[in-house]
CSV table of C-alpha atoms and ligand atoms in Angstrom, one decimal:
chain,number,residue,atom,x,y,z
A,1,MET,CA,-6.2,43.4,-72.8
A,2,TYR,CA,-8.5,45.9,-71.0
A,3,SER,CA,-10.7,43.4,-69.1
A,4,ASP,CA,-9.2,44.4,-65.7
A,5,LEU,CA,-10.2,48.0,-65.5
A,6,SER,CA,-9.8,48.4,-61.7
A,7,LEU,CA,-8.5,51.8,-60.7
A,8,ALA,CA,-5.4,50.4,-59.2
A,9,HIS,CA,-4.5,48.3,-62.3
A,10,PHE,CA,-5.2,51.2,-64.5
A,11,MET,CA,-3.0,53.6,-62.4
A,12,ASP,CA,-0.2,51.0,-62.3
A,13,GLY,CA,0.0,50.9,-66.1
A,14,LEU,CA,-0.2,54.7,-66.3
A,15,LYS,CA,2.7,55.2,-63.8
A,16,LYS,CA,4.8,52.6,-65.6
A,17,ARG,CA,4.4,54.4,-68.9
A,18,ASN,CA,5.0,57.9,-67.3
A,19,PRO,CA,7.5,57.4,-64.5
A,20,GLY,CA,8.0,60.2,-62.0
A,21,GLU,CA,5.3,62.4,-63.5
A,22,LEU,CA,3.6,63.1,-60.2
A,23,GLU,CA,1.3,66.0,-61.2
A,24,PHE,CA,0.2,64.0,-64.3
A,25,HIS,CA,-0.5,60.9,-62.2
A,26,GLN,CA,-2.6,63.1,-59.8
A,27,ALA,CA,-4.7,64.7,-62.5
A,28,VAL,CA,-5.4,61.3,-64.1
A,29,TYR,CA,-6.2,59.7,-60.8
A,30,GLU,CA,-8.8,62.3,-60.0
A,31,VAL,CA,-10.6,61.7,-63.4
A,32,ALA,CA,-10.2,57.9,-63.4
A,33,GLU,CA,-11.8,57.6,-60.0
A,34,SER,CA,-14.9,59.4,-61.2
A,35,VAL,CA,-15.2,57.9,-64.7
A,36,MET,CA,-14.3,54.3,-64.0
A,37,PRO,CA,-17.7,53.3,-62.6
A,38,PHE,CA,-19.3,55.0,-65.5
A,39,ILE,CA,-17.1,53.1,-68.0
A,40,LEU,CA,-17.9,49.8,-66.3
A,41,ASP,CA,-21.6,50.6,-66.6
A,42,ASN,CA,-21.1,51.5,-70.3
A,43,PRO,CA,-18.7,48.8,-71.7
A,44,VAL,CA,-18.6,50.4,-75.2
A,45,TYR,CA,-16.0,52.8,-73.7
A,46,GLN,CA,-14.1,50.0,-72.1
A,47,HIS,CA,-13.9,47.9,-75.3
A,48,ALA,CA,-12.6,50.8,-77.2
A,49,ALA,CA,-10.0,51.5,-74.5
A,50,ILE,CA,-11.1,55.1,-74.4
A,51,LEU,CA,-9.6,56.1,-71.0
A,52,GLN,CA,-6.2,54.6,-71.9
A,53,ARG,CA,-6.3,56.5,-75.2
A,54,MET,CA,-7.4,59.7,-73.5
A,55,THR,CA,-4.5,59.6,-71.1
A,56,GLU,CA,-1.8,59.4,-73.8
A,57,PRO,CA,-1.2,62.8,-75.5
A,58,ASP,CA,-1.3,62.7,-79.3
A,59,ARG,CA,2.2,64.2,-79.3
A,60,SER,CA,4.6,66.0,-77.0
A,61,ILE,CA,7.0,68.5,-78.7
A,62,ILE,CA,10.1,69.5,-76.8
A,63,PHE,CA,12.5,72.1,-78.2
A,64,LYS,CA,15.5,74.2,-77.5
A,65,VAL,CA,15.1,78.0,-77.0
A,66,ILE,CA,18.2,80.1,-77.3
A,67,TRP,CA,18.0,83.9,-76.7
A,68,GLU,CA,20.3,86.7,-75.8
A,69,ASP,CA,20.0,88.7,-72.6
A,70,ASP,CA,20.7,92.4,-72.2
A,71,ALA,CA,24.3,91.8,-71.3
A,72,GLY,CA,24.8,89.9,-74.5
A,73,ASN,CA,25.0,86.4,-72.9
A,74,LEU,CA,23.4,83.5,-74.7
A,75,ARG,CA,20.7,81.9,-72.6
A,76,LEU,CA,19.1,78.4,-72.9
A,77,ASN,CA,15.6,77.3,-72.0
A,78,ARG,CA,13.4,74.4,-72.9
A,79,GLY,CA,10.1,74.9,-74.7
A,80,TYR,CA,7.2,72.5,-74.9
A,81,ARG,CA,3.8,71.9,-76.6
A,82,VAL,CA,1.8,68.9,-75.5
A,83,GLN,CA,-1.0,68.3,-78.0
A,84,PHE,CA,-3.3,66.1,-76.0
A,85,ASN,CA,-6.6,65.5,-77.9
A,86,ASN,CA,-8.2,67.0,-81.0
A,87,SER,CA,-11.3,64.9,-81.1
A,88,ILE,CA,-13.8,67.7,-80.7
A,89,GLY,CA,-11.9,70.6,-82.2
A,90,PRO,CA,-8.4,72.0,-82.8
A,91,TYR,CA,-5.9,71.7,-80.0
A,92,LYS,CA,-6.4,74.6,-77.6
A,93,GLY,CA,-4.8,75.6,-74.3
A,94,GLY,CA,-2.4,78.0,-72.7
A,95,LEU,CA,1.3,78.5,-72.5
A,96,ARG,CA,3.0,78.8,-69.1
A,97,PHE,CA,6.4,80.5,-68.5
A,98,HIS,CA,7.7,79.5,-65.1
A,99,PRO,CA,10.9,77.9,-63.8
A,100,SER,CA,9.0,74.9,-62.5
A,101,VAL,CA,7.6,74.0,-66.0
A,102,ASN,CA,8.4,70.4,-67.0
A,103,LEU,CA,6.7,67.6,-69.0
A,104,SER,CA,4.7,66.3,-66.0
A,105,ILE,CA,3.1,69.7,-65.3
A,106,LEU,CA,2.2,70.3,-68.9
A,107,LYS,CA,0.8,66.8,-69.3
A,108,PHE,CA,-1.4,67.3,-66.2
A,109,LEU,CA,-2.6,70.7,-67.6
A,110,GLY,CA,-3.2,69.3,-71.1
A,111,PHE,CA,-5.1,66.4,-69.8
A,112,GLU,CA,-7.3,68.6,-67.6
A,113,GLN,CA,-7.9,70.9,-70.6
A,114,THR,CA,-9.5,67.9,-72.5
A,115,PHE,CA,-12.4,67.8,-70.0
A,116,LYS,CA,-12.5,71.6,-69.4
A,117,ASN,CA,-12.8,72.4,-73.1
A,118,SER,CA,-15.4,69.7,-73.5
A,119,LEU,CA,-17.5,71.3,-70.7
A,120,THR,CA,-17.5,74.7,-72.3
A,121,THR,CA,-19.8,73.4,-75.0
A,122,LEU,CA,-17.5,74.9,-77.7
A,123,PRO,CA,-15.6,72.9,-80.3
A,124,MET,CA,-12.1,72.9,-78.8
A,125,GLY,CA,-9.6,70.1,-78.4
A,126,ALA,CA,-6.8,70.2,-75.7
A,127,ALA,CA,-3.2,71.2,-75.5
A,128,LYS,CA,-0.8,72.9,-73.1
A,129,GLY,CA,2.7,74.3,-73.6
A,130,GLY,CA,5.3,76.7,-72.2
A,131,ALA,CA,8.8,76.9,-71.1
A,132,ASP,CA,11.0,76.8,-68.0
A,133,PHE,CA,11.7,80.5,-68.6
A,134,ASN,CA,11.3,82.9,-65.7
A,135,PRO,CA,9.9,86.3,-66.8
A,136,LYS,CA,10.5,87.7,-63.4
A,137,GLY,CA,13.3,90.3,-63.3
A,138,LYS,CA,13.7,90.2,-67.0
A,139,SER,CA,13.5,93.4,-69.1
A,140,ASP,CA,10.8,93.9,-71.7
A,141,ARG,CA,13.4,93.4,-74.4
A,142,GLU,CA,14.6,90.2,-72.9
A,143,VAL,CA,11.1,88.9,-72.7
A,144,MET,CA,10.6,90.0,-76.3
A,145,ARG,CA,13.7,88.1,-77.5
A,146,PHE,CA,12.7,85.0,-75.6
A,147,CYS,CA,9.2,85.1,-77.0
A,148,GLN,CA,10.4,85.5,-80.6
A,149,SER,CA,12.8,82.6,-80.3
A,150,PHE,CA,10.2,80.4,-78.6
A,151,MET,CA,7.7,81.2,-81.4
A,152,THR,CA,10.2,80.6,-84.1
A,153,GLU,CA,10.0,76.9,-83.3
A,154,LEU,CA,6.5,76.8,-82.0
A,155,SER,CA,5.2,78.3,-85.2
A,156,HIS,CA,5.9,75.0,-87.0
A,157,HIS,CA,3.4,73.1,-84.8
A,158,ILE,CA,0.4,75.5,-84.5
A,159,GLY,CA,-2.1,77.3,-86.7
A,160,PRO,CA,-5.6,78.7,-86.5
A,161,ASP,CA,-7.2,75.4,-87.4
A,162,THR,CA,-4.6,73.2,-85.9
A,163,ASP,CA,-3.6,74.4,-82.4
A,164,ILE,CA,-4.3,77.8,-80.8
A,165,PRO,CA,-2.3,78.7,-77.7
A,166,ALA,CA,-3.1,81.4,-75.2
A,167,GLY,CA,-1.8,82.6,-71.8
A,168,ASP,CA,-1.3,81.0,-68.4
A,169,ILE,CA,1.1,81.7,-65.5
A,170,GLY,CA,3.7,84.1,-66.7
A,171,VAL,CA,2.1,84.6,-70.1
A,172,GLY,CA,-0.2,87.7,-70.4
A,173,ALA,CA,-0.9,90.4,-72.9
A,174,ARG,CA,2.8,91.4,-73.3
A,175,GLU,CA,4.0,87.9,-74.1
A,176,ILE,CA,1.1,87.1,-76.4
A,177,SER,CA,1.8,90.3,-78.4
A,178,PHE,CA,5.4,89.4,-78.9
A,179,MET,CA,4.6,85.9,-80.0
A,180,PHE,CA,1.7,87.0,-82.3
A,181,GLY,CA,4.0,89.5,-83.9
A,182,GLN,CA,6.7,86.9,-84.5
A,183,TYR,CA,4.1,84.3,-85.9
A,184,LYS,CA,2.7,87.0,-88.3
A,185,ARG,CA,6.2,87.8,-89.5
A,186,LEU,CA,7.3,84.2,-90.0
A,187,ARG,CA,4.2,82.9,-91.7
A,188,HIS,CA,3.3,86.1,-93.6
A,189,GLU,CA,-0.3,85.8,-92.5
A,190,PHE,CA,-2.6,87.5,-90.0
A,191,THR,CA,-4.8,84.8,-88.4
A,192,GLY,CA,-6.3,84.1,-85.1
A,193,VAL,CA,-3.5,81.7,-84.1
A,194,LEU,CA,-3.3,82.8,-80.5
A,195,THR,CA,-6.1,84.0,-78.1
A,196,GLY,CA,-5.7,86.6,-75.4
A,197,LYS,CA,-4.5,89.1,-78.1
A,198,ALA,CA,-4.8,92.9,-77.6
A,199,LEU,CA,-8.0,94.5,-78.9
A,200,GLU,CA,-6.1,96.3,-81.6
A,201,PHE,CA,-5.1,93.1,-83.4
A,202,GLY,CA,-8.0,90.6,-83.0
A,203,GLY,CA,-8.4,90.3,-79.3
A,204,SER,CA,-11.7,90.0,-77.6
A,205,LEU,CA,-13.3,92.2,-74.9
A,206,ILE,CA,-13.8,90.3,-71.6
A,207,ARG,CA,-11.0,87.7,-72.4
A,208,THR,CA,-8.8,89.3,-69.7
A,209,GLU,CA,-11.5,89.1,-67.1
A,210,ALA,CA,-13.1,85.8,-68.2
A,211,THR,CA,-11.4,83.2,-66.1
A,212,GLY,CA,-11.9,85.2,-62.8
A,213,TYR,CA,-15.4,86.4,-63.7
A,214,GLY,CA,-16.3,82.8,-64.7
A,215,ALA,CA,-15.0,81.4,-61.3
A,216,ALA,CA,-17.1,83.9,-59.4
A,217,PHE,CA,-20.2,83.1,-61.6
A,218,PHE,CA,-19.7,79.4,-60.9
A,219,MET,CA,-19.6,80.1,-57.1
A,220,GLU,CA,-22.8,82.1,-57.5
A,221,GLU,CA,-24.4,79.2,-59.4
A,222,MET,CA,-23.5,76.7,-56.7
A,223,LEU,CA,-24.8,78.9,-53.9
A,224,ALA,CA,-28.0,79.8,-55.9
A,225,HIS,CA,-28.6,76.0,-56.2
A,226,ARG,CA,-28.9,76.1,-52.4
A,227,GLY,CA,-30.9,79.3,-52.2
A,228,ASP,CA,-27.9,81.4,-51.2
A,229,SER,CA,-25.5,83.9,-52.9
A,230,ILE,CA,-22.1,85.6,-52.6
A,231,ARG,CA,-23.6,88.8,-51.2
A,232,GLY,CA,-22.3,89.5,-47.7
A,233,LYS,CA,-19.8,86.6,-47.7
A,234,THR,CA,-16.2,86.9,-46.7
A,235,CYS,CA,-13.9,85.6,-49.4
A,236,VAL,CA,-10.3,84.4,-49.2
A,237,LEU,CA,-8.3,84.4,-52.4
A,238,SER,CA,-4.8,83.2,-53.3
A,239,GLY,CA,-2.7,84.6,-56.1
A,240,SER,CA,-2.8,88.1,-57.5
A,241,GLY,CA,-2.4,87.4,-61.2
A,242,ASN,CA,-4.9,87.5,-64.0
A,243,VAL,CA,-7.4,85.0,-62.4
A,244,ALA,CA,-7.3,86.3,-58.9
A,245,LEU,CA,-7.7,89.9,-59.7
A,246,TYR,CA,-10.7,89.6,-61.9
A,247,CYS,CA,-12.3,87.0,-59.7
A,248,ALA,CA,-12.1,89.6,-56.9
A,249,GLU,CA,-13.6,92.2,-59.2
A,250,LYS,CA,-16.7,90.1,-59.9
A,251,ILE,CA,-17.0,89.0,-56.2
A,252,ILE,CA,-17.0,92.7,-55.2
A,253,GLN,CA,-19.6,93.5,-57.9
A,254,LEU,CA,-21.7,90.7,-56.5
A,255,GLY,CA,-21.5,92.1,-53.0
A,256,GLY,CA,-18.9,89.8,-51.5
A,257,LYS,CA,-16.0,90.9,-49.3
A,258,VAL,CA,-12.5,90.0,-50.5
A,259,VAL,CA,-9.9,90.1,-47.7
A,260,THR,CA,-6.8,88.4,-49.0
A,261,PHE,CA,-4.4,88.1,-52.0
A,262,SER,CA,-1.1,86.3,-52.3
A,263,ASP,CA,1.9,85.8,-54.4
A,264,SER,CA,5.0,83.6,-54.1
A,265,THR,CA,6.3,85.8,-51.3
A,266,GLY,CA,3.3,85.6,-48.9
A,267,PHE,CA,-0.2,87.0,-48.5
A,268,ILE,CA,-1.9,90.2,-47.4
A,269,TYR,CA,-4.9,90.3,-45.1
A,270,ASP,CA,-7.1,93.4,-45.4
A,271,GLU,CA,-9.7,93.0,-42.7
A,272,GLN,CA,-11.7,96.0,-44.0
A,273,GLY,CA,-12.2,94.4,-47.3
A,274,ILE,CA,-10.6,95.2,-50.7
A,275,ASN,CA,-12.9,97.7,-52.5
A,276,ALA,CA,-12.9,98.7,-56.2
A,277,GLU,CA,-10.4,101.5,-55.6
A,278,LYS,CA,-7.9,99.3,-53.8
A,279,LEU,CA,-8.4,96.6,-56.4
A,280,ASP,CA,-7.7,99.1,-59.2
A,281,TYR,CA,-4.4,100.0,-57.4
A,282,LEU,CA,-3.5,96.3,-57.2
A,283,ILE,CA,-4.4,95.6,-60.9
A,284,LYS,CA,-2.0,98.4,-61.9
A,285,LEU,CA,0.7,97.2,-59.4
A,286,LYS,CA,0.6,93.6,-60.5
A,287,THR,CA,-0.1,93.9,-64.2
A,288,PHE,CA,1.8,97.0,-65.3
A,289,GLN,CA,4.5,97.6,-62.6
A,290,ARG,CA,5.0,93.9,-62.0
A,291,GLY,CA,5.3,94.7,-58.2
A,292,ARG,CA,5.1,92.5,-55.1
A,293,ILE,CA,2.0,92.0,-53.0
A,294,SER,CA,3.7,93.4,-49.9
A,295,GLU,CA,3.5,96.8,-51.6
A,296,TYR,CA,-0.3,96.7,-51.1
A,297,ALA,CA,0.2,96.1,-47.4
A,298,ASP,CA,2.6,99.1,-47.2
A,299,LYS,CA,0.1,101.4,-49.0
A,300,TYR,CA,-3.0,100.4,-47.2
A,301,GLN,CA,-1.4,99.6,-43.8
A,302,CYS,CA,-2.7,96.0,-43.5
A,303,ASP,CA,-0.9,92.8,-42.5
A,304,PHE,CA,1.5,90.9,-44.7
A,305,PHE,CA,2.4,87.3,-43.8
A,306,VAL,CA,5.8,86.3,-45.3
A,307,ASP,CA,5.9,82.9,-47.0
A,308,GLU,CA,2.4,82.0,-45.7
A,309,LYS,CA,-0.8,80.9,-47.5
A,310,PRO,CA,-4.1,82.6,-46.7
A,311,TRP,CA,-6.2,79.5,-45.8
A,312,GLY,CA,-6.0,80.1,-42.0
A,313,VAL,CA,-8.0,83.4,-42.4
A,314,ARG,CA,-11.6,82.9,-41.3
A,315,CYS,CA,-13.9,82.9,-44.4
A,316,ASP,CA,-17.2,81.8,-45.9
A,317,LEU,CA,-15.8,81.2,-49.4
A,318,ALA,CA,-12.3,80.2,-50.7
A,319,PHE,CA,-10.9,80.8,-54.2
A,320,PRO,CA,-7.5,79.3,-54.8
A,321,CYS,CA,-6.3,81.2,-57.9
A,322,ALA,CA,-2.4,80.8,-57.8
A,323,THR,CA,-1.1,77.4,-58.7
A,324,GLN,CA,-1.3,73.6,-58.4
A,325,ASN,CA,-1.3,71.9,-54.9
A,326,GLU,CA,-1.6,75.0,-52.9
A,327,ILE,CA,-4.4,73.6,-50.6
A,328,ASP,CA,-3.1,70.5,-48.8
A,329,LYS,CA,-4.9,68.2,-46.3
A,330,GLN,CA,-4.0,70.4,-43.3
A,331,ASP,CA,-5.2,73.5,-45.1
A,332,ALA,CA,-8.5,71.8,-46.0
A,333,HIS,CA,-9.0,70.8,-42.3
A,334,THR,CA,-8.3,74.5,-41.4
A,335,LEU,CA,-10.9,75.8,-43.9
A,336,VAL,CA,-13.5,73.3,-42.6
A,337,SER,CA,-12.9,74.1,-38.9
A,338,ASN,CA,-13.1,77.8,-39.7
A,339,GLY,CA,-16.6,77.4,-41.1
A,340,CYS,CA,-15.8,77.8,-44.8
A,341,MET,CA,-18.8,76.7,-46.9
A,342,ALA,CA,-17.5,76.5,-50.4
A,343,VAL,CA,-14.2,76.2,-52.4
A,344,VAL,CA,-14.0,77.2,-56.1
A,345,GLU,CA,-10.8,76.4,-57.9
A,346,GLY,CA,-9.8,79.4,-60.0
A,347,ALA,CA,-6.3,77.8,-60.6
A,348,ASN,CA,-5.7,74.4,-62.2
A,349,MET,CA,-5.6,71.6,-59.6
A,350,PRO,CA,-4.8,73.8,-56.6
A,351,THR,CA,-6.3,71.3,-54.2
A,352,THR,CA,-4.5,68.0,-53.5
A,353,ILE,CA,-6.6,64.8,-53.8
A,354,GLU,CA,-6.4,64.2,-50.0
A,355,ALA,CA,-7.6,67.8,-49.4
A,356,ILE,CA,-10.6,67.4,-51.8
A,357,LYS,CA,-11.6,64.3,-49.8
A,358,VAL,CA,-11.6,66.3,-46.6
A,359,LEU,CA,-13.7,69.1,-48.1
A,360,GLN,CA,-16.2,66.7,-49.6
A,361,HIS,CA,-16.4,64.6,-46.5
A,362,ALA,CA,-17.4,67.8,-44.6
A,363,LYS,CA,-20.0,68.5,-47.3
A,364,LEU,CA,-18.4,71.7,-48.5
A,365,LEU,CA,-19.3,72.7,-52.0
A,366,PHE,CA,-16.2,72.0,-54.0
A,367,ALA,CA,-15.8,73.1,-57.7
A,368,PRO,CA,-12.9,71.6,-59.6
A,369,GLY,CA,-10.9,73.9,-61.9
A,370,LYS,CA,-11.9,72.2,-65.0
A,371,ALA,CA,-15.5,73.4,-64.4
A,372,ALA,CA,-14.9,76.6,-62.4
A,373,ASN,CA,-12.1,78.2,-64.4
A,374,ALA,CA,-13.4,77.1,-67.9
A,375,GLY,CA,-14.6,80.7,-68.5
A,376,GLY,CA,-11.1,81.7,-69.7
A,377,VAL,CA,-10.9,79.1,-72.5
A,378,ALA,CA,-14.6,79.6,-73.3
A,379,LEU,CA,-13.9,83.3,-74.0
A,380,SER,CA,-10.9,82.2,-76.0
A,381,GLY,CA,-13.3,80.1,-78.0
A,382,LEU,CA,-15.5,83.2,-78.6
A,383,GLU,CA,-12.3,85.1,-79.6
A,384,MET,CA,-11.7,82.5,-82.2
A,385,THR,CA,-15.3,82.8,-83.5
A,386,GLN,CA,-15.0,86.6,-83.7
A,387,ASN,CA,-11.6,86.2,-85.6
A,388,SER,CA,-13.2,83.7,-88.0
A,389,VAL,CA,-16.2,86.0,-88.9
A,390,ARG,CA,-13.9,89.1,-88.7
A,391,MET,CA,-16.2,90.9,-86.2
A,392,SER,CA,-16.0,92.0,-82.6
A,393,TRP,CA,-18.8,91.6,-80.1
A,394,SER,CA,-19.7,94.0,-77.3
A,395,ALA,CA,-18.6,93.5,-73.7
A,396,GLU,CA,-22.2,93.2,-72.6
A,397,ASP,CA,-22.9,90.5,-75.1
A,398,LEU,CA,-19.7,88.6,-74.2
A,399,GLU,CA,-20.3,88.7,-70.5
A,400,ALA,CA,-23.8,87.4,-71.0
A,401,ARG,CA,-22.5,84.6,-73.1
A,402,LEU,CA,-19.9,83.8,-70.4
A,403,ALA,CA,-22.5,83.8,-67.7
A,404,ASN,CA,-24.6,81.4,-69.7
A,405,ILE,CA,-21.7,79.1,-70.4
A,406,MET,CA,-20.9,78.9,-66.7
A,407,LYS,CA,-24.5,78.2,-65.9
A,408,ASP,CA,-24.5,75.4,-68.5
A,409,ILE,CA,-21.3,73.9,-67.0
A,410,HIS,CA,-23.0,73.9,-63.6
A,411,GLN,CA,-26.0,72.1,-65.0
A,412,GLN,CA,-23.8,69.5,-66.7
A,413,CYS,CA,-22.1,68.9,-63.3
A,414,VAL,CA,-25.4,68.5,-61.5
A,415,LYS,CA,-26.7,66.1,-64.2
A,416,TYR,CA,-23.9,63.6,-63.9
A,417,ASN,CA,-23.5,63.5,-60.1
A,418,GLU,CA,-24.8,60.6,-58.2
A,419,ASP,CA,-24.3,61.3,-54.6
A,420,GLY,CA,-27.8,61.9,-53.2
A,421,ASP,CA,-28.5,65.5,-52.1
A,422,TYR,CA,-24.8,66.5,-52.0
A,423,ILE,CA,-23.5,67.5,-55.4
A,424,ASN,CA,-20.2,65.9,-56.1
A,425,TYR,CA,-19.0,68.5,-58.7
A,426,VAL,CA,-15.7,66.5,-59.3
A,427,ASN,CA,-17.6,63.5,-60.5
A,428,GLY,CA,-20.1,65.6,-62.4
A,429,ALA,CA,-17.5,67.6,-64.3
A,430,ASN,CA,-15.3,64.5,-65.1
A,431,ILE,CA,-18.2,62.4,-66.4
A,432,ALA,CA,-19.8,65.2,-68.4
A,433,GLY,CA,-16.5,66.3,-69.9
A,434,PHE,CA,-15.6,62.6,-70.7
A,435,ILE,CA,-18.8,61.7,-72.5
A,436,LYS,CA,-18.5,64.2,-75.3
A,437,VAL,CA,-14.8,63.5,-76.1
A,438,ALA,CA,-15.3,59.7,-75.7
A,439,ASN,CA,-18.3,59.7,-78.1
A,440,ALA,CA,-16.3,61.6,-80.7
A,441,MET,CA,-13.4,59.1,-80.4
A,442,LEU,CA,-15.8,56.2,-80.8
A,443,ALA,CA,-17.4,57.8,-83.9
A,444,TYR,CA,-14.0,58.0,-85.6
A,445,GLY,CA,-13.3,54.3,-85.2
A,446,VAL,CA,-9.7,53.1,-84.6
B,1,NDP,P1,-0.5,84.8,-63.4
B,1,NDP,O1,0.9,84.6,-63.9
B,1,NDP,O2,-1.2,86.0,-63.9
B,1,NDP,O3,-0.6,84.9,-61.8
B,1,NDP,C1,-0.2,83.8,-61.1
B,1,NDP,C2,-0.3,84.1,-59.6
B,1,NDP,O4,0.0,83.0,-58.8
B,1,NDP,C3,0.8,85.2,-59.2
B,1,NDP,O5,0.2,85.9,-58.1
B,1,NDP,C4,1.9,84.3,-58.7
B,1,NDP,O6,2.8,84.9,-57.8
B,1,NDP,C5,1.2,83.1,-58.1
B,1,NDP,N1,2.0,81.9,-58.2
B,1,NDP,C6,2.4,81.3,-59.3
B,1,NDP,N2,3.1,80.2,-59.0
B,1,NDP,C7,3.2,80.2,-57.7
B,1,NDP,C8,3.9,79.3,-56.8
B,1,NDP,N3,4.5,78.3,-57.2
B,1,NDP,N4,3.7,79.6,-55.5
B,1,NDP,C9,3.0,80.7,-55.0
B,1,NDP,N5,2.4,81.5,-55.8
B,1,NDP,C10,2.5,81.3,-57.1
B,1,NDP,O7,-1.3,83.5,-63.8
B,1,NDP,P2,-2.9,83.3,-63.9
B,1,NDP,O8,-3.6,84.1,-63.0
B,1,NDP,O9,-3.2,83.4,-65.4
B,1,NDP,O10,-3.0,81.7,-63.5
B,1,NDP,C11,-3.2,81.3,-62.2
B,1,NDP,C12,-3.8,79.9,-62.2
B,1,NDP,O11,-5.0,79.9,-63.0
B,1,NDP,C13,-2.9,78.9,-62.8
B,1,NDP,O12,-3.1,77.6,-62.2
B,1,NDP,C14,-3.4,78.8,-64.3
B,1,NDP,O13,-3.1,77.5,-64.8
B,1,NDP,C15,-4.9,78.9,-64.0
B,1,NDP,N6,-5.7,79.3,-65.1
B,1,NDP,C16,-5.5,80.5,-65.8
B,1,NDP,C17,-6.3,80.8,-66.9
B,1,NDP,C18,-6.0,82.1,-67.7
B,1,NDP,O14,-6.9,82.4,-68.5
B,1,NDP,N7,-5.0,82.9,-67.4
B,1,NDP,C19,-7.4,80.0,-67.3
B,1,NDP,C20,-7.7,78.9,-66.4
B,1,NDP,C21,-6.9,78.6,-65.4
B,1,NDP,P3,4.2,85.4,-58.3
B,1,NDP,O15,3.9,86.6,-59.2
B,1,NDP,O16,5.0,85.8,-57.1
B,1,NDP,O17,4.9,84.3,-59.0
B,2,2IT,O1,-5.9,76.7,-68.2
B,2,2IT,C1,-6.6,77.3,-69.1
B,2,2IT,O2,-7.7,77.0,-69.4
B,2,2IT,C2,-5.9,78.5,-69.7
B,2,2IT,N1,-4.8,78.8,-69.3
B,2,2IT,C3,-6.6,79.2,-70.8
B,2,2IT,C4,-6.4,78.5,-72.1
B,2,2IT,C5,-7.0,79.2,-73.3
B,2,2IT,O3,-6.7,78.7,-74.4
B,2,2IT,O4,-7.6,80.3,-73.2
């Protein structure tokens, strides 16, 4: 049945089983291209049809979410939880609230999470969920009613040893708090069922910063491997949410110069560099006032480019931290011709497959999200541990653990890459992430 394991044959089958799910096809293709030669060299994985089994979620739960807006109108959204793989630990992964959310996007994210969570070295399986709900422009009480209704159904499918959701786009501390409160009320128990909680009720120090810090640490590791560092480098970032803001904070601490941020309305270019004080303003603007990035340009008198992406700004290092497919082939050519030396994906799958090829062909260092942004879920894993032992660790301790985990992920990528002097981090991350999950699946039998 699985004797023809050519990439084309495999992808044909996958597309037939999952018609129209373009983001999911893309995420699987990127992994399959890396691991197929490894599987062919190690037929035990082929005989057990591991790749086929890994690309099928254990289950996809889709549900109706009804809530009432401030005007008393009933509103309808669709909620999801895709539980992908629990071979190496309970299902774990974020929730995304964004109008674009659909099954394809959540399957791509859940699939990526399998490899990412494996790379963290912690015992976590993979899942992703969310809703096509748009928190933008909603009042706090509307968001509360939505979150409570969403959790009323989701609570049947999750649990601290079963499936532990967290944040993602559109889901931050406010949403996690509303959902945690509802779970606690419904289940009559106080457990670590979500991560990214506030410090007052079981949250962990450094979780907020972890994804962005981890991405900056990963860049520092890649550069250190070449005898270089972030210090003095001009850095272009996209997004201005959780990942982008704290990635910038760590870059600034490491001596880099951050010159751009973006949101869905365009990007700002601050040629002078964004220092700690300006970043503090931006964190308050984006996190608490839920403002627009153009307000930064008004305050600090810098350029704002409406509806544009920042990849045309001359830089040494690029950090896409907004959303999927935000660097296309043309953007990649622009980065190369402007002298960019490395791209680290803070977001999940922000670079198209064609764009990755352009960057790799030009021998730029390229770190895929499943390696570079794994610091977020790794800190979630440490939040789970702290909840289990009913203790909290210090910020210094947690940041040191995070730095070590990112170093370990970097080493795993280097170990499994086979491209001469040039480190192909995509292959390294995919193969290293695959082996641990695949071996667990083999051990369980059929
Ligand atoms: P946030 O919601 O905090 O911020 C998202 C940012 O990206 C905002 O600036 C938003 O702009 C922008 N953005 C979102 N969608 C689009 C779009 N379609 N076009 C243009 N800009 C867009 O999310 P996070 O920072 O948490 O997540 C960013 C990325 O990082 C995602 O890919 C996520 O999956 C990934 N990630 C997140 C982790 C986490 O721990 N939070 C962990 C690992 C990865 P606007 O406000 O205008 O919509
Ligand atoms: O994509 C991701 O890794 C996240 N959104 C974080 C998941 C988590 O469980 O912390």
